[in-house]
Amino acid sequence: MRRSAKRTVPNYVIALIVLSAFMITLYGMLITRLEHARYYTFINESIGQQVEVTYRIIAKGERLSGSENLRVPFSNRSVRNELETDVRLLQSRLSTLLEGIRHTQIHGTMPLADRFFAEDHATSTFTRDIGLLMNGMEEFTTLTDTLLAATDDATLSQVLKRMSALRDWQLSPVIQRTRTAASGEIRAAHRLALTIDSVNVGITLFMLFLMGRYFFGPLANRVTEQEDHISKVEAEIERSTNRDPITGLPNERALLRHLEALLTPGSSGSSLAILIHFQTLTHSRLLLDGTFTSDLLNVLAERLQQNGHAGQYLAHLGQGQFILLRDNEVQATDIPGCITRLEEDFATPIAVKAHRIQVRLSTGFYCPDGSETPDEVLANVQAAQDSAFRSSDSRHQRFAPEMHVRRREQKTLAQELKKGLENGELRAHFQPQANLRTGRITGFEALVRWYHPTRGFLSPGLFLPLAEELGLDDLLGEAMLEQGIRALRSWDEQGHNIAQLGLNFSRTQLQNRKLPDILKWALERDSITPDRIAVEVLENIHVEDDNDPIVRNVRALSAAGFRIDLDDFGTGSASITGLRRFHAHRIKIDRSFIADIDKRSDNQQMVSIMLHMARNLGLEVLAEGVETEAEIAALRSIGCYSIQGYVLAKPMPFEETGDWLHTYRAQSGNSRGPRSVAV
């Protein structure tokens, strides 16, 4: 095979390229020298007097020289104006050049100005020349300021003498001599030029040309870009410190500044502050993916802005809280209308991605009197909203001073709740469930109880909403799960055949996509089968459609073998829908239908209808809150045989369940059915 010849560049081509580069460089140096040599003249005497001007012109190799006497009338206004114009232009160019020299970096090392003082460059001809150049330029700039400020010829003459005395520098007016036919007067057109009187002037100027072309020009562009970037960064910093990053609305910092400008003494009744808390946002932190809550926030903010009024200021405080300020004239009679408008704005579900969300909101409102600080206004409206959030009577409340007392108590209780969870003060109590036909105990329901070390027993209604608000419901649910599994295992070891344990989960826990895996892992660890755990779902828990995370989780648990109980059945507005969506195995009829069922025919009829419906759907039924033997007899008569309530026993600590089970079985037997056993 023939090998291809390696191509090489002929030597004469290389020589030609090198020679061309040299000639171009030399030509540039020559042109630079000739260009600047045209402006050489020297001032020998004071301006404004009869002076001898020595001139030297070099152009195209022809040298002309000579001298003439003429009077330079600097006091002439037009000549003075030309001088000032030239000086200001020169100052601008000098300033740009100096700034470029100071910041230019050679080969990415130190700034050029710093190299003048580096020992290893102190003897460099180039850096020394540049140092002289900078020193002269700085001193010259100072003198031009004095020149522009001069008001008489004597001062001008003195300044120009100092300029002429500068080492290696000259201020050179180029005199174009023309004679007029009328008077023969000599006119002087002055042009300022800054030159270096040095043997290496051509090389220095050529190098300055290259630096300007390849260093200072790009540097100026970079400086401009940096200034633009800095302006953008400053604007972004201002935005980030005063705007919410998700909605773009003013944040709490901006709100307080707005309140400071708004609040004036004697402005009572003219402003209205409304704090809106979307409880849906509190519950949605575990929904779908990380963008869901952000999308929901933006939709809520958009709807609030679209339905706003003139004089309205809207801010987002985070955690599902928005604040609305009405700083125009607001009367007390306007407040109910504002609240009604808010309710109407969010009465219909909100579409977010593929979901329709029915939001729940609570509001607190307050009318500042102008004497408060912005922080006090915000604290007052937050206290009102907090009271509305916890109230079972009204979701919209106006601030009252005593609300601060309740809020402080809630904060104290919140701190104690965290400590109580850490110290194991919250414990599971177990209430039995029985079958009236067989008399057997079929299961227990685990209910949380808190015995405070100083306050004593605290009602679950007092601390459970607080736990959910603080995000402690996950920890609380895990604690109840662990205690419940330990109870099942202990009952098995003691020979008690407890078929089922009911566990309650908060809305937030049911939204957690990891809940099915958490439950399965916990049971597998202790060899407990899923069919022994009943997941209790409140019947009145609100879900919008079958794609709701709660629905998906509950269905996944049902498919994994867990039992699903629909708790408090009959108290919600979508009982039948809940049965279909949650794939429930059993309904637990609420106490409100069981109380006095032996005396109230309407309750008997309602329970009978529920029983008939459940049988047709293949569901089990349990009556909750049964407290008397008469209620047991009434339930038997209509065919309801599974019960739970004080008639059996109150919720008890695990340590008491073993003795209770022995006593119950000894007293009731299998023929007579369950009887109340005191604990």
mmCIF file of N, CA and C in Angstrom, residues 652-659:
data_model
loop_
_atom_site.group_PDB
_atom_site.id
_atom_site.type_symbol
_atom_site.label_atom_id
_atom_site.label_comp_id
_atom_site.label_asym_id
_atom_site.label_seq_id
_atom_site.Cartn_x
_atom_site.Cartn_y
_atom_site.Cartn_z
ATOM 1 N N MET A 652 -58.736 2.427 78.638
ATOM 2 C CA MET A 652 -57.868 2.089 79.772
ATOM 3 C C MET A 652 -56.425 1.917 79.297
ATOM 4 N N PRO A 653 -55.447 2.143 80.187
ATOM 5 C CA PRO A 653 -54.054 1.882 79.829
ATOM 6 C C PRO A 653 -53.853 0.411 79.511
ATOM 7 N N PHE A 654 -52.817 0.113 78.758
ATOM 8 C CA PHE A 654 -52.575 -1.283 78.381
ATOM 9 C C PHE A 654 -52.393 -2.162 79.611
ATOM 10 N N GLU A 655 -51.728 -1.641 80.637
ATOM 11 C CA GLU A 655 -51.445 -2.442 81.818
ATOM 12 C C GLU A 655 -52.717 -2.976 82.489
ATOM 13 N N GLU A 656 -53.867 -2.317 82.246
ATOM 14 C CA GLU A 656 -55.110 -2.729 82.882
ATOM 15 C C GLU A 656 -55.946 -3.656 82.002
ATOM 16 N N THR A 657 -55.560 -3.792 80.734
ATOM 17 C CA THR A 657 -56.407 -4.566 79.814
ATOM 18 C C THR A 657 -56.422 -6.060 80.147
ATOM 19 N N GLY A 658 -55.286 -6.590 80.611
ATOM 20 C CA GLY A 658 -55.241 -8.028 80.910
ATOM 21 C C GLY A 658 -56.208 -8.408 82.026
ATOM 22 N N ASP A 659 -56.149 -7.667 83.133
ATOM 23 C CA ASP A 659 -57.068 -7.948 84.243
ATOM 24 C C ASP A 659 -58.512 -7.725 83.815
#
